[in-house]
């Protein structure tokens, strides 16, 4: 069953504009230049080769090299400056948060998540977010504006609370997860050490865990959804990952759809899943994966030494910088899925992200909204908008 707005506008063809994708790219580029302009300038300048070495760091842009680094090269998942290292540091050295795991422990935790993130689990979660979409998008029918960033926060917080069986306020959980991720990124950025940055990361992570932990006598998040205990380190990391990727990806995807005039595809139930996959590919919510080699090897024909740093550019590997989204001529799944990683550590929330975005597009398509206001979030962990407001097309 699709999400239906409270009052749909007449179905109209999308405006045809030969420079629509260029406009969409210009807007989307702002989230990169506003947050980390030097880093993303370097990545853009070096993307001419599949792999480029700068000292002890390898910049990996090519799809085959990216996949090889994630599936064939042994990686140190607790090294400083990596996702796993940042997660473990923020939790005061407590491990077991997927990103820092290997082997049996990693497989066991992924199995625990499978029930909530598989086909049946996602259908249960849709029953939570579809009524929310209908309520939050209702102002569009009366000519009002909707902030897609605020919607994405509440949506992601609702999903997290359902997955963890938490009775916490979804918006508070989303806010705490965003602060925890931003503080963790600041504590692990290259360059001079930032005073008290690691303490701030641990403090914000602790606050998130405190919010998620069930209070004695408090109601739980409802029946049928809980897949992890809400008071563990893994639960906190699930919250951080789910909230920050959703808040980064969803408003950017909607903005691209609006700027490029893709509402005809969004309104077509047969094309919509492919459009969602294409928009997730070009927005690449986690555009850069920092890793460290645990042993000598080769990536894209370039020798790698143990201890070398790798910057795996998911955005370039998925061809997001060159290939526009088109549900009628989508990229092959093997390419588009690279934005979720590859191999045993690929993001377990890929299905959830795709279905969720498709439902948002279905709910918005009858209004064919346009972007009215957009402001970059310069302090977020992932490139994204602080505000992204839309209104129905006149």
Short mmCIF file of C-alpha atoms in Angstrom, two decimals:
data_model
loop_
_atom_site.label_atom_id
_atom_site.label_comp_id
_atom_site.label_asym_id
_atom_site.label_seq_id
_atom_site.Cartn_x
_atom_site.Cartn_y
_atom_site.Cartn_z
CA UNK A 1 0.00 0.00 0.00
CA UNK A 2 1.41 3.37 -0.99
CA UNK A 3 1.46 6.46 1.20
CA UNK A 4 -1.23 8.88 0.02
CA UNK A 5 -1.27 12.58 0.91
CA UNK A 6 -4.35 13.95 2.60
CA UNK A 7 -5.25 15.89 -0.55
CA UNK A 8 -3.44 15.29 -3.82
CA UNK A 9 -2.96 17.94 -6.46
CA UNK A 10 -3.81 17.24 -10.10
CA UNK A 11 -1.25 15.07 -11.85
CA UNK A 12 0.81 17.28 -14.16
CA UNK A 13 3.81 16.47 -16.36
CA UNK A 14 7.17 17.48 -15.01
CA UNK A 15 8.69 20.56 -16.63
CA UNK A 16 11.27 19.71 -19.24
CA UNK A 17 14.54 21.51 -18.71
CA UNK A 18 17.72 20.51 -20.55
CA UNK A 19 19.90 21.84 -17.72
CA UNK A 20 17.85 20.36 -14.87
CA UNK A 21 20.46 17.80 -13.86
CA UNK A 22 23.15 20.49 -13.95
CA UNK A 23 21.04 22.55 -11.55
CA UNK A 24 20.58 19.52 -9.30
CA UNK A 25 24.33 18.88 -9.28
CA UNK A 26 25.13 22.50 -8.47
CA UNK A 27 22.82 22.46 -5.48
CA UNK A 28 24.06 19.08 -4.25
CA UNK A 29 27.69 20.13 -4.58
CA UNK A 30 27.08 22.77 -1.92
CA UNK A 31 26.82 20.16 0.83
CA UNK A 32 30.38 19.02 0.08
CA UNK A 33 31.91 22.46 -0.33
CA UNK A 34 30.14 23.79 2.76
CA UNK A 35 31.28 21.04 5.12
CA UNK A 36 34.77 19.89 4.06
CA UNK A 37 35.88 22.01 1.08
CA UNK A 38 39.61 21.19 1.25
CA UNK A 39 39.10 17.44 1.58
CA UNK A 40 36.57 17.20 -1.23
CA UNK A 41 38.65 19.50 -3.41
CA UNK A 42 41.53 17.04 -3.01
CA UNK A 43 39.29 14.09 -3.87
CA UNK A 44 37.99 15.84 -6.98
CA UNK A 45 41.52 16.73 -8.10
CA UNK A 46 42.77 13.12 -7.79
CA UNK A 47 39.84 11.20 -9.27
CA UNK A 48 41.47 10.88 -12.70
CA UNK A 49 43.09 7.60 -11.63
CA UNK A 50 41.43 4.57 -9.98
CA UNK A 51 44.06 4.68 -7.20
CA UNK A 52 46.48 7.42 -6.29
CA UNK A 53 49.10 7.34 -3.54
CA UNK A 54 50.01 10.45 -1.55
CA UNK A 55 52.65 9.47 0.97
CA UNK A 56 51.20 6.78 3.24
CA UNK A 57 47.64 7.34 2.03
CA UNK A 58 45.89 5.76 -0.93
CA UNK A 59 42.95 7.56 -2.52
CA UNK A 60 40.75 4.86 -4.05
CA UNK A 61 38.26 6.11 -6.68
CA UNK A 62 37.72 3.24 -9.14
CA UNK A 63 34.86 0.78 -8.67
CA UNK A 64 37.01 -2.36 -9.00
CA UNK A 65 39.73 -1.00 -6.72
CA UNK A 66 37.13 0.12 -4.16
CA UNK A 67 35.52 -3.32 -4.14
CA UNK A 68 38.92 -5.01 -3.90
CA UNK A 69 39.93 -2.89 -0.91
CA UNK A 70 36.76 -3.84 0.97
CA UNK A 71 36.67 -7.54 0.12
CA UNK A 72 40.24 -8.75 -0.43
CA UNK A 73 42.55 -6.53 1.58
CA UNK A 74 42.86 -7.27 5.34
CA UNK A 75 41.77 -4.14 7.21
CA UNK A 76 42.52 -2.93 10.73
CA UNK A 77 39.02 -2.14 11.95
CA UNK A 78 40.08 -0.56 15.25
CA UNK A 79 42.77 1.80 13.90
CA UNK A 80 42.57 5.48 14.75
CA UNK A 81 40.95 7.53 12.05
CA UNK A 82 38.73 4.71 10.80
CA UNK A 83 35.00 4.32 11.32
CA UNK A 84 35.51 1.43 13.72
CA UNK A 85 38.23 3.26 15.64
CA UNK A 86 36.08 6.36 16.01
CA UNK A 87 33.11 4.30 17.20
CA UNK A 88 35.16 2.41 19.77
CA UNK A 89 36.83 5.59 21.02
CA UNK A 90 33.50 7.38 21.44
CA UNK A 91 32.27 4.49 23.58
CA UNK A 92 35.31 4.68 25.88
CA UNK A 93 37.00 1.68 24.33
CA UNK A 94 33.94 -0.59 24.34
CA UNK A 95 33.93 -2.72 21.22
CA UNK A 96 31.38 -4.85 19.42
CA UNK A 97 29.77 -2.15 17.28
CA UNK A 98 29.87 -3.90 13.85
CA UNK A 99 32.33 -1.41 12.37
CA UNK A 100 35.19 -2.69 14.56
CA UNK A 101 34.38 -6.41 14.33
CA UNK A 102 35.56 -9.37 12.31
CA UNK A 103 34.70 -13.05 12.13
CA UNK A 104 32.13 -14.76 14.32
CA UNK A 105 31.27 -11.73 16.47
CA UNK A 106 30.51 -9.67 13.39
CA UNK A 107 28.36 -12.40 11.84
CA UNK A 108 26.42 -12.86 15.08
CA UNK A 109 25.58 -9.17 15.43
CA UNK A 110 24.55 -8.93 11.78
CA UNK A 111 22.21 -11.89 12.34
CA UNK A 112 20.63 -10.01 15.24
CA UNK A 113 19.95 -7.09 12.91
CA UNK A 114 18.65 -9.24 10.06
CA UNK A 115 15.19 -9.66 11.54
CA UNK A 116 14.58 -5.93 11.74
CA UNK A 117 16.24 -5.01 8.46
CA UNK A 118 15.08 -7.90 6.25
CA UNK A 119 11.94 -7.85 4.09
CA UNK A 120 9.51 -8.72 6.91
CA UNK A 121 11.14 -6.34 9.37
CA UNK A 122 11.07 -3.44 6.94
CA UNK A 123 7.37 -4.03 6.31
CA UNK A 124 6.75 -3.72 10.05
CA UNK A 125 8.72 -0.48 10.13
CA UNK A 126 6.72 0.91 7.21
CA UNK A 127 3.63 0.70 9.38
CA UNK A 128 5.38 3.20 11.68
CA UNK A 129 6.60 5.69 9.12
CA UNK A 130 3.72 5.81 6.63
CA UNK A 131 1.27 7.52 9.01
CA UNK A 132 4.07 9.90 10.01
CA UNK A 133 4.63 10.84 6.36
CA UNK A 134 0.93 11.52 5.82
CA UNK A 135 0.84 13.84 8.85
CA UNK A 136 4.07 15.71 8.22
CA UNK A 137 3.47 16.27 4.50
CA UNK A 138 -0.15 17.40 4.91
CA UNK A 139 0.80 21.14 4.91
CA UNK A 140 1.80 20.82 1.25
CA UNK A 141 -1.85 20.37 0.29
CA UNK A 142 -2.69 23.77 1.77
CA UNK A 143 0.23 25.57 0.10
CA UNK A 144 2.51 25.34 3.13
CA UNK A 145 6.20 24.46 3.39
CA UNK A 146 7.74 21.29 4.81
CA UNK A 147 11.32 21.03 6.06
CA UNK A 148 12.59 17.69 4.78
CA UNK A 149 15.49 17.72 7.26
CA UNK A 150 13.12 17.89 10.21
CA UNK A 151 11.03 15.15 8.62
CA UNK A 152 14.11 12.96 8.10
CA UNK A 153 15.12 13.41 11.74
CA UNK A 154 11.73 12.33 13.05
CA UNK A 155 11.51 9.51 10.53
CA UNK A 156 14.95 8.13 11.40
CA UNK A 157 14.37 8.52 15.14
CA UNK A 158 11.08 6.66 14.84
CA UNK A 159 12.76 3.77 13.00
CA UNK A 160 15.60 3.59 15.54
CA UNK A 161 13.24 3.55 18.51
CA UNK A 162 11.22 0.78 16.87
CA UNK A 163 14.32 -1.30 16.09
CA UNK A 164 15.58 -0.95 19.65
CA UNK A 165 12.24 -1.16 21.42
CA UNK A 166 12.94 2.22 22.99
CA UNK A 167 10.25 4.49 24.36
CA UNK A 168 12.44 7.58 23.97
CA UNK A 169 11.28 10.60 21.99
CA UNK A 170 12.30 9.97 18.35
CA UNK A 171 13.33 13.59 17.71
CA UNK A 172 15.51 13.65 20.84
CA UNK A 173 17.16 10.38 19.80
CA UNK A 174 17.83 11.77 16.32
CA UNK A 175 19.30 14.96 17.73
CA UNK A 176 21.57 13.05 20.13
CA UNK A 177 22.71 10.66 17.40
CA UNK A 178 23.60 13.57 15.12
CA UNK A 179 25.59 15.29 17.88
CA UNK A 180 27.41 12.05 18.73
CA UNK A 181 28.42 11.50 15.11
CA UNK A 182 29.56 15.10 14.60
CA UNK A 183 31.65 15.03 17.79
CA UNK A 184 33.22 11.70 16.82
CA UNK A 185 34.18 13.00 13.38
CA UNK A 186 35.73 16.16 14.88
CA UNK A 187 37.84 14.04 17.24
CA UNK A 188 39.28 12.00 14.36
CA UNK A 189 39.85 14.56 11.63
CA UNK A 190 43.45 14.74 10.37
CA UNK A 191 45.63 17.57 11.60
CA UNK A 192 46.46 18.98 15.04
CA UNK A 193 44.68 17.37 17.97
CA UNK A 194 41.59 19.29 19.00
CA UNK A 195 41.49 19.98 22.75
CA UNK A 196 38.82 17.95 24.54
CA UNK A 197 37.46 16.62 21.23
CA UNK A 198 37.62 12.96 22.31
CA UNK A 199 36.02 13.79 25.65
CA UNK A 200 33.21 15.57 23.82
CA UNK A 201 32.71 12.53 21.57
CA UNK A 202 32.49 10.21 24.57
CA UNK A 203 30.11 12.59 26.35
CA UNK A 204 27.69 12.83 23.42
CA UNK A 205 27.77 9.06 22.89
CA UNK A 206 27.01 8.57 26.58
CA UNK A 207 24.08 10.94 26.32
CA UNK A 208 22.67 8.96 23.40
CA UNK A 209 23.00 5.70 25.31
CA UNK A 210 21.26 7.27 28.28
CA UNK A 211 18.34 8.30 26.08
CA UNK A 212 18.02 4.85 24.56
CA UNK A 213 18.31 2.92 27.82
CA UNK A 214 14.85 1.92 29.08
CA UNK A 215 13.82 3.71 32.25
CA UNK A 216 12.33 1.53 34.95
CA UNK A 217 8.56 1.34 34.49
CA UNK A 218 8.64 3.22 31.16
CA UNK A 219 6.71 1.83 28.17
CA UNK A 220 8.73 0.17 25.44
CA UNK A 221 8.76 1.13 21.77
CA UNK A 222 5.87 -1.17 20.89
CA UNK A 223 5.47 -4.81 19.91
CA UNK A 224 6.93 -6.61 16.96
CA UNK A 225 9.96 -4.49 16.05
CA UNK A 226 12.70 -4.73 18.67
CA UNK A 227 15.80 -6.53 17.37
CA UNK A 228 18.52 -5.28 19.76
CA UNK A 229 18.65 -4.36 23.44
CA UNK A 230 18.51 -0.57 23.58
CA UNK A 231 21.16 -0.15 26.28
CA UNK A 232 24.18 -1.65 24.49
CA UNK A 233 27.06 -0.16 22.53
CA UNK A 234 25.83 -1.79 19.34
CA UNK A 235 22.42 -0.16 19.76
CA UNK A 236 24.04 3.27 20.06
CA UNK A 237 26.02 2.70 16.88
CA UNK A 238 22.92 1.49 15.01
CA UNK A 239 21.21 4.71 16.08
CA UNK A 240 24.13 6.86 14.94
CA UNK A 241 24.39 5.13 11.56
CA UNK A 242 20.65 5.06 10.84
CA UNK A 243 19.97 8.64 11.85
CA UNK A 244 22.93 10.28 10.17
CA UNK A 245 22.66 8.47 6.84
CA UNK A 246 18.90 9.10 6.65
CA UNK A 247 19.19 12.78 7.54
CA UNK A 248 22.00 13.20 5.00
CA UNK A 249 20.46 11.20 2.14
CA UNK A 250 16.73 11.81 2.19
CA UNK A 251 16.63 15.64 1.83
CA UNK A 252 19.40 15.57 -0.77
CA UNK A 253 17.55 12.93 -2.80
CA UNK A 254 14.32 14.93 -2.71
CA UNK A 255 16.13 18.12 -3.71
CA UNK A 256 17.73 16.34 -6.68
CA UNK A 257 14.36 14.91 -7.71
CA UNK A 258 12.80 18.38 -7.56
CA UNK A 259 15.62 20.22 -9.34
CA UNK A 260 15.92 17.63 -12.12
CA UNK A 261 12.15 17.33 -12.67
CA UNK A 262 11.97 13.60 -11.87
CA UNK A 263 8.51 13.61 -10.30
CA UNK A 264 7.03 11.71 -13.25
CA UNK A 265 9.36 8.82 -12.42
CA UNK A 266 8.65 9.18 -8.70
CA UNK A 267 4.94 8.97 -9.40
CA UNK A 268 5.28 5.76 -11.42
CA UNK A 269 5.05 2.74 -9.10
CA UNK A 270 6.99 0.60 -11.59
CA UNK A 271 9.89 3.07 -11.85
CA UNK A 272 9.97 4.29 -8.27
CA UNK A 273 12.23 1.56 -6.76
CA UNK A 274 14.82 2.12 -9.48
CA UNK A 275 14.62 5.89 -8.98
CA UNK A 276 15.19 5.48 -5.25
CA UNK A 277 18.27 3.35 -5.94
CA UNK A 278 19.56 5.90 -8.45
CA UNK A 279 19.08 8.83 -6.06
CA UNK A 280 20.84 6.95 -3.27
CA UNK A 281 23.68 6.26 -5.71
CA UNK A 282 24.21 9.88 -6.76
CA UNK A 283 23.83 11.33 -3.27
CA UNK A 284 26.07 8.69 -1.61
CA UNK A 285 25.22 9.55 2.00
CA UNK A 286 28.57 8.15 3.23
CA UNK A 287 30.75 9.39 0.37
CA UNK A 288 34.09 8.54 1.97
CA UNK A 289 35.11 5.41 3.90
CA UNK A 290 38.38 5.80 5.87
CA UNK A 291 40.21 2.50 6.39
CA UNK A 292 43.67 1.24 7.38
CA UNK A 293 45.44 -1.78 5.86
CA UNK A 294 46.20 -4.57 8.34
CA UNK A 295 48.62 -6.37 6.01
CA UNK A 296 50.50 -5.90 2.77
CA UNK A 297 48.51 -6.32 -0.41
CA UNK A 298 47.47 -4.72 -3.68
CA UNK A 299 44.56 -2.45 -4.57
CA UNK A 300 43.91 -1.58 -8.18
CA UNK A 301 47.43 -2.64 -9.10
CA UNK A 302 48.96 -0.32 -6.49
CA UNK A 303 51.06 -1.95 -3.73
CA UNK A 304 49.69 -1.46 -0.20
CA UNK A 305 51.74 -1.75 2.98
CA UNK A 306 50.40 -2.66 6.40
CA UNK A 307 49.50 0.57 8.18
CA UNK A 308 48.75 2.50 4.98
CA UNK A 309 45.63 4.64 5.14
CA UNK A 310 42.98 4.24 2.49
CA UNK A 311 40.36 6.82 1.62
CA UNK A 312 37.72 4.84 -0.27
CA UNK A 313 35.62 7.28 -2.26
CA UNK A 314 32.21 5.61 -2.51
CA UNK A 315 30.80 8.51 -4.50
CA UNK A 316 33.32 8.09 -7.29
CA UNK A 317 33.25 4.28 -7.20
CA UNK A 318 29.48 4.40 -7.84
CA UNK A 319 30.00 6.90 -10.69
CA UNK A 320 27.87 9.46 -8.87
CA UNK A 321 30.06 12.33 -10.09
CA UNK A 322 29.46 11.56 -13.77
CA UNK A 323 26.27 9.59 -14.26
CA UNK A 324 22.92 11.29 -13.64
CA UNK A 325 20.07 9.37 -11.98
CA UNK A 326 17.54 7.87 -14.38
CA UNK A 327 15.07 5.15 -13.42
CA UNK A 328 14.54 4.28 -17.09
CA UNK A 329 18.28 3.66 -17.62
CA UNK A 330 19.60 2.88 -14.14
CA UNK A 331 23.11 1.84 -13.26
CA UNK A 332 23.56 -1.89 -12.78
CA UNK A 333 22.90 -2.99 -9.17
CA UNK A 334 26.51 -4.08 -8.66
CA UNK A 335 27.55 -0.46 -9.22
CA UNK A 336 24.74 1.37 -7.42
CA UNK A 337 25.09 -0.79 -4.30
CA UNK A 338 28.69 0.33 -3.81
CA UNK A 339 27.40 3.34 -1.84
CA UNK A 340 26.49 0.78 0.85
CA UNK A 341 29.97 -0.77 0.82
CA UNK A 342 30.84 -4.28 -0.34
CA UNK A 343 31.45 -7.72 1.07
CA UNK A 344 30.73 -8.94 4.59
CA UNK A 345 30.76 -5.40 6.01
CA UNK A 346 28.30 -3.90 3.51
CA UNK A 347 25.66 -1.76 5.19
CA UNK A 348 22.84 -4.02 6.49
CA UNK A 349 20.37 -1.14 6.15
CA UNK A 350 20.43 -0.94 2.35
CA UNK A 351 16.95 -2.41 1.93
CA UNK A 352 15.55 -0.12 4.63
CA UNK A 353 17.06 2.98 3.00
CA UNK A 354 15.71 2.10 -0.45
CA UNK A 355 12.17 1.28 0.69
CA UNK A 356 12.03 4.32 2.95
CA UNK A 357 13.11 6.73 0.21
CA UNK A 358 10.68 5.14 -2.25
CA UNK A 359 7.83 5.73 0.22
CA UNK A 360 8.87 9.36 0.68
CA UNK A 361 8.96 9.86 -3.10
CA UNK A 362 5.52 8.25 -3.43
CA UNK A 363 4.08 10.59 -0.81
CA UNK A 364 5.64 13.68 -2.41
CA UNK A 365 5.05 12.91 -6.10
CA UNK A 366 1.43 14.16 -6.31
CA UNK A 367 2.59 17.59 -5.09
CA UNK A 368 5.62 17.79 -7.45
CA UNK A 369 7.33 19.97 -4.85
CA UNK A 370 9.99 22.59 -5.51
CA UNK A 371 12.79 23.64 -3.18
CA UNK A 372 12.14 26.99 -1.52
CA UNK A 373 14.97 27.20 1.02
CA UNK A 374 18.19 25.27 1.55
CA UNK A 375 21.00 25.79 4.05
CA UNK A 376 24.08 23.57 4.36
CA UNK A 377 24.84 21.90 7.70
CA UNK A 378 28.51 22.77 8.16
CA UNK A 379 28.90 20.82 11.39
CA UNK A 380 27.29 17.51 10.43
CA UNK A 381 29.23 14.25 10.29
CA UNK A 382 28.02 13.59 6.73
CA UNK A 383 27.48 16.10 3.91
CA UNK A 384 23.92 17.33 4.17
CA UNK A 385 21.44 20.13 4.66
CA UNK A 386 20.60 21.90 7.89
CA UNK A 387 17.34 23.07 6.31
CA UNK A 388 15.72 21.90 3.07
CA UNK A 389 12.21 23.29 2.65
CA UNK A 390 9.82 22.40 -0.16
CA UNK A 391 6.32 23.43 -1.23
CA UNK A 392 3.90 22.10 -3.81
CA UNK A 393 4.40 23.36 -7.34
CA UNK A 394 1.97 26.13 -8.26
#
